[in-house]
PDB file of C-alpha atoms in Angstrom:
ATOM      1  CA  UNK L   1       0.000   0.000   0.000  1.00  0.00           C
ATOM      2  CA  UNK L   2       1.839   3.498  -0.817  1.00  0.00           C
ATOM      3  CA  UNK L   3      -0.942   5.580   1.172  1.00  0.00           C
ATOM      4  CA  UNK L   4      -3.190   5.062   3.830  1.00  0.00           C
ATOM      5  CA  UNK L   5      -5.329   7.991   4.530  1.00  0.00           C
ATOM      6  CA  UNK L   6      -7.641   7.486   8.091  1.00  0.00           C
ATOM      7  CA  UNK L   7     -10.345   9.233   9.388  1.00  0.00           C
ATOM      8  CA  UNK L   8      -8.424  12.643   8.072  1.00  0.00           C
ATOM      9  CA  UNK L   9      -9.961  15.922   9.196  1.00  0.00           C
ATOM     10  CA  UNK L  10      -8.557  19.594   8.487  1.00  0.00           C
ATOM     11  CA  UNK L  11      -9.912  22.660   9.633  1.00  0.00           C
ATOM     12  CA  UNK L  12      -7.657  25.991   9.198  1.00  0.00           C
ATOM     13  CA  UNK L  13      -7.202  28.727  12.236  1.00  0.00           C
ATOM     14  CA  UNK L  14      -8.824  25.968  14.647  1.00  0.00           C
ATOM     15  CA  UNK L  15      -7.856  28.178  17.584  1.00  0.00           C
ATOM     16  CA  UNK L  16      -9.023  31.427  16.266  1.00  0.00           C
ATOM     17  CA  UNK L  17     -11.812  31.287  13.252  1.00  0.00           C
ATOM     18  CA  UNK L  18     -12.029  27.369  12.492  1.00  0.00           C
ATOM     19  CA  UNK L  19     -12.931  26.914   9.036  1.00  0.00           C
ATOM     20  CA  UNK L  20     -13.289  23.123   8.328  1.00  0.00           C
ATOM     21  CA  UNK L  21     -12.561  22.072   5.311  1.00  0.00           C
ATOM     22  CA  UNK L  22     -12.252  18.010   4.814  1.00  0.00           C
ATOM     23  CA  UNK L  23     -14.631  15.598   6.915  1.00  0.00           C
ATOM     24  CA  UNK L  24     -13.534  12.118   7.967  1.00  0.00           C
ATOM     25  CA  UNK L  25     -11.717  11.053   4.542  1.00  0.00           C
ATOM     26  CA  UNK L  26     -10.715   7.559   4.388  1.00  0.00           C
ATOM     27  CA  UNK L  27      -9.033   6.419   1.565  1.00  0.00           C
ATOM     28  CA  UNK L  28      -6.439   4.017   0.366  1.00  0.00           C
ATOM     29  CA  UNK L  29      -4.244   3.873  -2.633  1.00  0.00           C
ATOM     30  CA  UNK L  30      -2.220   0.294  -3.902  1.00  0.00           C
ATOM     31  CA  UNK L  31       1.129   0.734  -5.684  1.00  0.00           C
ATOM     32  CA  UNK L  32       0.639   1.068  -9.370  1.00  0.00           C
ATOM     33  CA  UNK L  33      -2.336   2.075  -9.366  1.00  0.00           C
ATOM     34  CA  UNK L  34      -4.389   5.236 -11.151  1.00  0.00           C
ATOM     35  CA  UNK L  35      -6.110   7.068  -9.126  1.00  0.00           C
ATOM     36  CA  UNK L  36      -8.473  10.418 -10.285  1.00  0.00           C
ATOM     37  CA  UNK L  37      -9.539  12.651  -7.163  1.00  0.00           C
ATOM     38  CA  UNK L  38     -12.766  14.543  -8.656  1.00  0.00           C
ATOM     39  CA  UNK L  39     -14.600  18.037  -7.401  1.00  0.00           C
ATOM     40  CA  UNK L  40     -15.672  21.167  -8.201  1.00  0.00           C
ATOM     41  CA  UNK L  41     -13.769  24.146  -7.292  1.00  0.00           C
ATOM     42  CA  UNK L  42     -13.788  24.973  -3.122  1.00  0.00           C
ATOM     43  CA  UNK L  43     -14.808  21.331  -2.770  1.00  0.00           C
ATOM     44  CA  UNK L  44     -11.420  20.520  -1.006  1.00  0.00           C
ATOM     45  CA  UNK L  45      -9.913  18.735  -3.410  1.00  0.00           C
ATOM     46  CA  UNK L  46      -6.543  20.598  -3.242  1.00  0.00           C
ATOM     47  CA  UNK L  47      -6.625  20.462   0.446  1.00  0.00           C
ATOM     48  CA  UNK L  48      -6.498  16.983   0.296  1.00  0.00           C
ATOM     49  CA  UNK L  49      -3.696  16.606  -2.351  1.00  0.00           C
ATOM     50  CA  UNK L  50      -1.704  18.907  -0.389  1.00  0.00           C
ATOM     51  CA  UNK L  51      -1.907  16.193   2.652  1.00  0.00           C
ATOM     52  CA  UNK L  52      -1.199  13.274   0.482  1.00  0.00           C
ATOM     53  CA  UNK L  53       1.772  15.246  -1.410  1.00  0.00           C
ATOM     54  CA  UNK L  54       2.836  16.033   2.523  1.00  0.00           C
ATOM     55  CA  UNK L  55       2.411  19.717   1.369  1.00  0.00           C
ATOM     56  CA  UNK L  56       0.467  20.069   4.635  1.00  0.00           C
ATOM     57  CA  UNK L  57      -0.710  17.863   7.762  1.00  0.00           C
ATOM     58  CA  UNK L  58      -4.197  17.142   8.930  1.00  0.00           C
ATOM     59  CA  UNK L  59      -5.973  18.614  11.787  1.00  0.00           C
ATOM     60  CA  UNK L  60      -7.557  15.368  13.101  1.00  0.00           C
ATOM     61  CA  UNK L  61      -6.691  11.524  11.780  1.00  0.00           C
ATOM     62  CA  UNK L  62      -3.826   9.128  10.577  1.00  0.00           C
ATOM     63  CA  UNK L  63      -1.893   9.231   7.510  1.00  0.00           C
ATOM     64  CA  UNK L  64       0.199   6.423   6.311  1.00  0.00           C
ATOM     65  CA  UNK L  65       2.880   6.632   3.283  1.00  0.00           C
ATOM     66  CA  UNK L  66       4.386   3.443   2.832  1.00  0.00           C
ATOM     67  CA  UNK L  67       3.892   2.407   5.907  1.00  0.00           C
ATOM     68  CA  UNK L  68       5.156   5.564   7.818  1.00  0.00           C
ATOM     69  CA  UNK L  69       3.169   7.988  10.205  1.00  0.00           C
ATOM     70  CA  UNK L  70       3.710  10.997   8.167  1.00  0.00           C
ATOM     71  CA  UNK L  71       1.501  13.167  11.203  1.00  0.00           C
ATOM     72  CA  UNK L  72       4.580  12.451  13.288  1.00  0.00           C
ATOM     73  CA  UNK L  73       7.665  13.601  11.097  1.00  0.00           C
ATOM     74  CA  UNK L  74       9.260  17.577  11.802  1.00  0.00           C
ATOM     75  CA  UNK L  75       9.320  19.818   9.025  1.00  0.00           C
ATOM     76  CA  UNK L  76      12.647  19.086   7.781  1.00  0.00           C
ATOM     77  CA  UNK L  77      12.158  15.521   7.947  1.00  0.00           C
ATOM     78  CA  UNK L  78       8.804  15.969   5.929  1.00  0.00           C
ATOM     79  CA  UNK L  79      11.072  17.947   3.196  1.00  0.00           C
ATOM     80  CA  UNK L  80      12.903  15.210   2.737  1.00  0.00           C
ATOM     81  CA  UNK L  81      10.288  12.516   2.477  1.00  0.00           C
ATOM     82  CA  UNK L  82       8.440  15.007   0.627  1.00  0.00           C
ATOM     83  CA  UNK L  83      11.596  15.354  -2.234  1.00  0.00           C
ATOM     84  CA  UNK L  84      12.188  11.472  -2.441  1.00  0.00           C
ATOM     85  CA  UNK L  85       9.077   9.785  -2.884  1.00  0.00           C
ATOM     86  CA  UNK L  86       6.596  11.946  -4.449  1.00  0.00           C
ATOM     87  CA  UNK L  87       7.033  13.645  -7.982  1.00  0.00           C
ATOM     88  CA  UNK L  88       4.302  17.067  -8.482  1.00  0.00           C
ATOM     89  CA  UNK L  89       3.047  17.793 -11.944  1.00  0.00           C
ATOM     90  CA  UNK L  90       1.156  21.310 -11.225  1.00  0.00           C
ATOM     91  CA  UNK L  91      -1.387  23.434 -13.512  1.00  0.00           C
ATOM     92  CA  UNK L  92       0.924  26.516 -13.892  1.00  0.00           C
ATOM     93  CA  UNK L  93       4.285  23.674 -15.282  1.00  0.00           C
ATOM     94  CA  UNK L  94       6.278  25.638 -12.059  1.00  0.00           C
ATOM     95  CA  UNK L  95       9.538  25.711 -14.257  1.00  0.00           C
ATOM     96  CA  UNK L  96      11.982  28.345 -13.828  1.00  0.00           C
ATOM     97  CA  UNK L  97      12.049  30.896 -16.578  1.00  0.00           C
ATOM     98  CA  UNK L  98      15.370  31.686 -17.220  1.00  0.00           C
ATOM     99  CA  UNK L  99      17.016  28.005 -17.226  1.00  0.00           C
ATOM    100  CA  UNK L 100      16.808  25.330 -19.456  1.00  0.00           C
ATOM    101  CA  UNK L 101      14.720  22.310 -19.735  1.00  0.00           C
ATOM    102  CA  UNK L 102      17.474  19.896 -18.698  1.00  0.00           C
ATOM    103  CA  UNK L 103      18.550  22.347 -15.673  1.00  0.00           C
ATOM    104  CA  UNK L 104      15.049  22.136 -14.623  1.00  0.00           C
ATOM    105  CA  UNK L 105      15.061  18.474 -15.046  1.00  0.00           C
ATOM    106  CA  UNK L 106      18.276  18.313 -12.872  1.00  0.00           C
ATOM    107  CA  UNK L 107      17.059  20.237 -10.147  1.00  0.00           C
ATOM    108  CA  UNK L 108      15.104  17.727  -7.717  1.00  0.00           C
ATOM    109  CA  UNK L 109      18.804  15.224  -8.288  1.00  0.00           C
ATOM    110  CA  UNK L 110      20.616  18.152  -7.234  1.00  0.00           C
ATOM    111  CA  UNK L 111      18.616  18.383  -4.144  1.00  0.00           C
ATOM    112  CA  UNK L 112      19.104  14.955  -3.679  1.00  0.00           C
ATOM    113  CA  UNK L 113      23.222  15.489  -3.939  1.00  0.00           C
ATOM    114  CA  UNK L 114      23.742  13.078  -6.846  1.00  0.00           C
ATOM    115  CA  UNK L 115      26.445  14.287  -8.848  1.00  0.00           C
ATOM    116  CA  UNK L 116      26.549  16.271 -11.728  1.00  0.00           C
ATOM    117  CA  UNK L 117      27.555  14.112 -14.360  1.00  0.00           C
ATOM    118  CA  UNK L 118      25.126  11.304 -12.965  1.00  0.00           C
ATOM    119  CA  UNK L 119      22.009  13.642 -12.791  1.00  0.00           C
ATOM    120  CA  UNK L 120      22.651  15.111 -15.932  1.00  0.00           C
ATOM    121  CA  UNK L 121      22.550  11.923 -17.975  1.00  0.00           C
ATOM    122  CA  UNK L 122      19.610  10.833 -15.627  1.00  0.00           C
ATOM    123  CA  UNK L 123      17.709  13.857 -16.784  1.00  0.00           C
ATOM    124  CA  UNK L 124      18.902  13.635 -20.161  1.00  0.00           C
ATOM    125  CA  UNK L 125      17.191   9.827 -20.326  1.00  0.00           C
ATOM    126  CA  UNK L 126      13.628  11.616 -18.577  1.00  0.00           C
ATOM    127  CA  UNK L 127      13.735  14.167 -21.048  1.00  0.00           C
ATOM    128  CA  UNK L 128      14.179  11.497 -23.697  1.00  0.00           C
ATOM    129  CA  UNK L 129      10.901   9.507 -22.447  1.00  0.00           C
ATOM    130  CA  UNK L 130       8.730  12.353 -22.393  1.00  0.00           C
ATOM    131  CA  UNK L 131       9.598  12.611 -25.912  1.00  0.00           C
ATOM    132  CA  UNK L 132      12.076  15.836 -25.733  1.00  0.00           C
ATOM    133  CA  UNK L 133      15.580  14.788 -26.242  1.00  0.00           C
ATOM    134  CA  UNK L 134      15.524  17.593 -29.157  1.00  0.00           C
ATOM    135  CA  UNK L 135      14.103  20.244 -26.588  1.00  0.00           C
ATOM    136  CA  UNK L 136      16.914  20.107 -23.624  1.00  0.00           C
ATOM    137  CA  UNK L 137      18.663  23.119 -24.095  1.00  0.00           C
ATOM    138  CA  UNK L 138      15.614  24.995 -25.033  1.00  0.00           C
ATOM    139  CA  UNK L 139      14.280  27.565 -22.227  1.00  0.00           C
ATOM    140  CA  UNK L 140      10.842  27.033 -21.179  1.00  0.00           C
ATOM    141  CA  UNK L 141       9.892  30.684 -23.171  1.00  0.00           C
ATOM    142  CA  UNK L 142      10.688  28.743 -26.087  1.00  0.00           C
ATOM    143  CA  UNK L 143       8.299  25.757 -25.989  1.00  0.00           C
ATOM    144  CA  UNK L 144       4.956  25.088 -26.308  1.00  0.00           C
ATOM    145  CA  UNK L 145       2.295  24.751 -23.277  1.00  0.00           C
ATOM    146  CA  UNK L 146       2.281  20.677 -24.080  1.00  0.00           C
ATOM    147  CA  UNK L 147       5.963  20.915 -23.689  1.00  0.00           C
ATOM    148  CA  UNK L 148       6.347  22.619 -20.690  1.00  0.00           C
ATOM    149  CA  UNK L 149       4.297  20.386 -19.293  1.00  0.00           C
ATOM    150  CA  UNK L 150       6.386  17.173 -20.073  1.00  0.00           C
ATOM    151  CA  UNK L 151       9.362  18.594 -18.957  1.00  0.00           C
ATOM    152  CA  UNK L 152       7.309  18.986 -15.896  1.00  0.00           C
ATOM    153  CA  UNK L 153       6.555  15.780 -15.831  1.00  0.00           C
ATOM    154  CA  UNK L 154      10.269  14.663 -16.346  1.00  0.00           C
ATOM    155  CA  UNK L 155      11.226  16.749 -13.429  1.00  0.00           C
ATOM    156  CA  UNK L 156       8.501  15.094 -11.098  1.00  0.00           C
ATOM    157  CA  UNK L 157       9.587  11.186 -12.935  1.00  0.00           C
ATOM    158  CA  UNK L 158      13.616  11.819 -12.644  1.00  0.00           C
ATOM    159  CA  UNK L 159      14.130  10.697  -9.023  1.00  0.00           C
ATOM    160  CA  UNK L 160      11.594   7.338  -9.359  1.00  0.00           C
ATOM    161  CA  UNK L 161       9.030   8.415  -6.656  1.00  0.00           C
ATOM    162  CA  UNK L 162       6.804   6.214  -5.263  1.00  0.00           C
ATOM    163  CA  UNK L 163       3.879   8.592  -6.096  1.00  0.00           C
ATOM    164  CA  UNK L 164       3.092  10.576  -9.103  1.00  0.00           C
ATOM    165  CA  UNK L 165       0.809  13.660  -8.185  1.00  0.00           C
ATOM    166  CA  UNK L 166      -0.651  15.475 -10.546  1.00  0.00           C
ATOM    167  CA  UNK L 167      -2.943  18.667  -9.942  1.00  0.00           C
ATOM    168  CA  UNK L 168      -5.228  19.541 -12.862  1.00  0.00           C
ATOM    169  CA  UNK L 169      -2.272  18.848 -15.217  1.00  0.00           C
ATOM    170  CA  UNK L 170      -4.023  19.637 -18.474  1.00  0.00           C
ATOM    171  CA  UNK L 171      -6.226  22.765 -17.054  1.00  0.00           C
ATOM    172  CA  UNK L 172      -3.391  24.835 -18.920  1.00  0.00           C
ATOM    173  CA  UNK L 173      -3.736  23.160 -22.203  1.00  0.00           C
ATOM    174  CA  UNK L 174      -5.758  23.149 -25.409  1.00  0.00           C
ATOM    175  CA  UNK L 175      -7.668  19.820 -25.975  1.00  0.00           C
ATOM    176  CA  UNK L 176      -4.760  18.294 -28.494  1.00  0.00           C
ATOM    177  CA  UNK L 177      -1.967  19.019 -26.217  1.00  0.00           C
ATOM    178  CA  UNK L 178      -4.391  17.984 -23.080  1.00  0.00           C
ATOM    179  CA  UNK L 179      -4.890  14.809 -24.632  1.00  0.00           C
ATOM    180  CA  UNK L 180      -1.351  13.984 -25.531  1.00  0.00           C
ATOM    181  CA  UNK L 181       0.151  14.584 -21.857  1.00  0.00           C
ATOM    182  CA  UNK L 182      -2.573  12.547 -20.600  1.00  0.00           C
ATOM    183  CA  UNK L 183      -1.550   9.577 -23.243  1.00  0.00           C
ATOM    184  CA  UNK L 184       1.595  10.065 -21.592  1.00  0.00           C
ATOM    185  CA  UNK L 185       0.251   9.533 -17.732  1.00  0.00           C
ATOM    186  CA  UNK L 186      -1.237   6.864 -19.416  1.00  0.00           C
ATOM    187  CA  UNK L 187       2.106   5.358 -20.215  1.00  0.00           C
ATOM    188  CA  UNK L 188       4.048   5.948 -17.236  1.00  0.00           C
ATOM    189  CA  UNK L 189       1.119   4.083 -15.116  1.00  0.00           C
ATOM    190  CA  UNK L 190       1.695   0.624 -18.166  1.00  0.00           C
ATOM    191  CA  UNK L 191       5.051   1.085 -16.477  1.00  0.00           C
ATOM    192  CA  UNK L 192       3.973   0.842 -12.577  1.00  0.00           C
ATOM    193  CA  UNK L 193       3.726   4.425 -11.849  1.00  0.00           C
ATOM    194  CA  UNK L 194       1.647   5.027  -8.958  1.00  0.00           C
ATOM    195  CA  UNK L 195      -0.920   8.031 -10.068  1.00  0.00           C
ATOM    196  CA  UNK L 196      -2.913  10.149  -8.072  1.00  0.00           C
ATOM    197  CA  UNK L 197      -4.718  12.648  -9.988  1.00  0.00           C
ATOM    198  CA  UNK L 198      -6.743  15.560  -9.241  1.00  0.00           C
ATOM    199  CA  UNK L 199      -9.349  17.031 -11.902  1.00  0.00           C
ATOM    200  CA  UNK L 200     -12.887  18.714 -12.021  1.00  0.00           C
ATOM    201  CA  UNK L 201     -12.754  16.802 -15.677  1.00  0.00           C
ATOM    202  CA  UNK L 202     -15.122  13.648 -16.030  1.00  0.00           C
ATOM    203  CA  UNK L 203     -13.010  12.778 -19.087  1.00  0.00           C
ATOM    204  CA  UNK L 204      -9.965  13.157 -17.748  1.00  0.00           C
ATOM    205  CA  UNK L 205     -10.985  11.254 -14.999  1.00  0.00           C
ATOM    206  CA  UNK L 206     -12.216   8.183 -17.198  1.00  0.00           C
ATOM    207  CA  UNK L 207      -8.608   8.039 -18.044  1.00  0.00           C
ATOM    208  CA  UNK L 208      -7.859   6.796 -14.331  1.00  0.00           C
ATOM    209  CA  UNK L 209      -8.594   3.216 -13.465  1.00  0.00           C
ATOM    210  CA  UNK L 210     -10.747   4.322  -9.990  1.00  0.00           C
ATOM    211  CA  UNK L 211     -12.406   7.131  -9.799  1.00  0.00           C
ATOM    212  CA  UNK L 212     -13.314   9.291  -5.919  1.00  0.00           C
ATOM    213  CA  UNK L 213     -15.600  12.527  -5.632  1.00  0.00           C
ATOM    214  CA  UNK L 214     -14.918  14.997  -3.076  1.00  0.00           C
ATOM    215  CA  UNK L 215     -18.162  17.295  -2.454  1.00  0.00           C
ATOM    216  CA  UNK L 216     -17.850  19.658   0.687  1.00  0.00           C
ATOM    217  CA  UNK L 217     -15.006  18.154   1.871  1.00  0.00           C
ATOM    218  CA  UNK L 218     -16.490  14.532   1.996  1.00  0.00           C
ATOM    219  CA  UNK L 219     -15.633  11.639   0.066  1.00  0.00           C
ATOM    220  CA  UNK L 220     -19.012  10.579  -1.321  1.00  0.00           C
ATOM    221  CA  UNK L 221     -19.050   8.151  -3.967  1.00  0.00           C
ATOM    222  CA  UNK L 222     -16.364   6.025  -5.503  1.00  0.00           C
ATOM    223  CA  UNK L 223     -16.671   4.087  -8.746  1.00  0.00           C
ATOM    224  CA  UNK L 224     -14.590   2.058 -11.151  1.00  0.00           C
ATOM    225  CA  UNK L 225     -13.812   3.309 -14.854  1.00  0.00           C
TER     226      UNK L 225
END
């Protein structure tokens, strides 16, 4: 099992202005599986990603990552849990400007301390699977949206996490481009990725082998594509 999510609660300022925002979520995810978290917007469905990308804790319950408490781990430990075993593909790509798309690709190995010569030709080969070993050098000003987004995906793939997150990871893209990154999630998971996905999308949703709606913070229905 990579996570375990029990009886998770969060409610912001509890000691001033609580403002609840998830309700008793329960939920458990199997390695290699492909998993789409569907809601509308203010639903809580980014609340809850943040918890399972250990972005954030939870204000009541027990959360499990492999086995581990994550509830109990400091900040700096959480970092570095955080950096090894979960990869984030985000809306808005998150690149930095001014660097290339290998550099960007290299940056979560560099964090890691692996060497340059190693995490350059380990980025080089992630770059090359997302279909852009023509595109390292380029700067991210200089590609497409669909592009951007798989070297974001490289980036989040380069250090093998146990956990694939992505947040709304077409929203940014026109339908062609949308559909090609998510042919490409589709690929990674024929390989064993784990996949969590979060969308307001039913048909980016059907893409994901189980499907869970979040509706005021609840979990209320869960179905199989």
């Amino acid at each position: 099992m990579i996570a375990e999510l029990k009886h998770i609660c969060k409610t912001y300022n509890p000691d001033t202005f609580p403002v609840p925002v998830l309700h008793d979520i329960s939920l458990s995810v199997s390695e290699g599986e492909y998993l789409a978290i569907m809601g509308p917007s203010g639903s809580g469905k980014s609340t809850l990603m943040n918890i399972i990308g250990c972005l954030d804790k939870p204000t009541e319950g027990t959360y499990l990552f492999q086995g581990e408490e994550v509830n109990s781990m400091n900040d700096n430990r959480l970092s570095e849990f955080r950096a090894k075993k979960i990869g984030f593909v985000f809306q808005t790509f998150e690149l930095l400007k001014e660097e290339t798309a290998l550099f960007n690709v290299m940056l979560p190995l560099s964090y890691a301390g692996v060497e340059y010569k190693d995490r350059k030709e380990i980025a080089e080969r992630a770059l090359e699977r997302v279909g852009l070993g023509d595109r390292m050098k380029f700067l991210p000003g200089q590609l497409s949206g669909g592009q951007k987004q798989r070297v974001a995906i490289a980036r989040a793939i380069v250090n093998s996490p146990a956990l694939l997150l992505a947040d709304e990871p077409t929203g940014a893209l026109d339908q062609k481009s949308g559909w090609q990154i998510m042919e490409l999630f589709d690929e990674l998971h024929a390989d064993g990725a784990t996949i969590i996905m979060i969308t307001h999308d039913p048909n980016i949703a059907k893409r994901a082998e189980r499907t869970v709606r979040i509706i005021d913070g609840s979990l209320t229905e869960e179905e199989e594509s």
